[in-house]
Amino acid sequence: MAFELYFVFMNFDPEYERLKADRTKQGPHRLDTYLSNKHDELLARLFEPGTYTKKSSLVIVDGFAVEITDRQASVLRSAEEVRLVEKNQELV
């Protein structure tokens, strides 16, 4: 079972847009926390613990980087809240 890095981009989320527009001092922290939890919950709902490694949440685009198998990438592609799943392309 080979794990590879994928980038997962989420569908439109009004709460993400609201938090992204929040210019208060706490705004960036609230957005980071919201996205991290949202992405963690999606992965936990779809996969068994220990079968993936989330590397980071991407605040600018409401997405995340995760090490998963090709089969898991297919499962993510079919999730309602996911817009796009792209395998990381290594530059040689």
C-alpha positions in Angstrom: 0.0 0.0 0.0 1.8 3.1 -1.3 1.0 6.5 0.3 1.3 9.6 -1.8 0.7 13.3 -1.2 -2.6 14.6 -2.4 -4.1 18.1 -2.3 -7.8 18.2 -1.5 -9.9 21.3 -2.3 -13.4 21.8 -0.8 -16.6 23.0 -2.3 -18.0 26.5 -1.5 -18.6 26.9 2.2 -20.4 30.1 3.4 -18.9 29.8 6.9 -15.3 29.7 5.4 -16.1 32.8 3.4 -17.5 34.6 6.5 -14.5 33.7 8.6 -12.1 34.6 5.8 -13.6 38.1 5.7 -13.3 38.5 9.5 -10.7 41.3 10.0 -10.7 41.2 13.8 -7.6 40.1 15.7 -9.2 36.7 16.4 -10.3 36.2 12.7 -7.2 34.3 11.4 -7.2 32.0 14.4 -10.9 31.3 14.1 -10.5 30.5 10.4 -7.5 28.2 11.1 -9.3 26.3 13.8 -12.5 26.0 11.7 -10.7 24.6 8.7 -8.5 22.3 10.6 -11.5 20.8 12.4 -13.6 20.6 9.2 -10.8 18.8 7.3 -10.0 16.4 10.3 -13.7 15.5 10.6 -14.0 14.7 6.9 -11.0 12.4 7.0 -12.1 10.7 10.3 -15.6 10.1 8.8 -14.2 8.5 5.6 -11.1 6.6 6.8 -9.9 4.5 9.7 -7.4 6.2 12.1 -3.8 5.6 11.1 -4.6 5.0 7.5 -3.7 8.6 6.4 -1.6 11.5 7.5 -2.9 15.0 7.1 0.1 17.3 6.5 -1.6 20.7 6.6 -4.8 22.7 6.1 -4.6 25.4 3.4 -6.4 28.4 4.6 -6.1 30.4 1.4 -8.2 27.9 -0.7 -10.1 25.8 1.9 -8.2 22.7 1.2 -5.6 20.4 2.8 -2.6 18.2 2.0 -2.8 14.5 3.0 -0.8 11.4 2.5 -3.2 8.6 1.3 -3.5 5.7 -1.1 -4.9 6.0 -4.7 -8.0 4.1 -3.4 -8.5 6.6 -0.6 -8.1 9.5 -3.1 -11.0 7.9 -5.1 -13.1 7.8 -1.9 -12.4 11.5 -1.3 -13.3 12.4 -4.9 -16.8 11.0 -4.3 -17.4 13.0 -1.0 -20.1 15.6 -1.4 -18.1 18.4 0.1 -15.0 17.8 -2.0 -14.5 19.8 -5.2 -11.1 18.4 -6.4 -8.4 15.9 -5.4 -5.0 16.3 -7.1 -2.0 14.1 -6.7 1.2 16.1 -5.9 3.4 16.3 -9.0 7.0 15.9 -8.1 9.2 18.3 -10.2 12.3 16.4 -11.4 
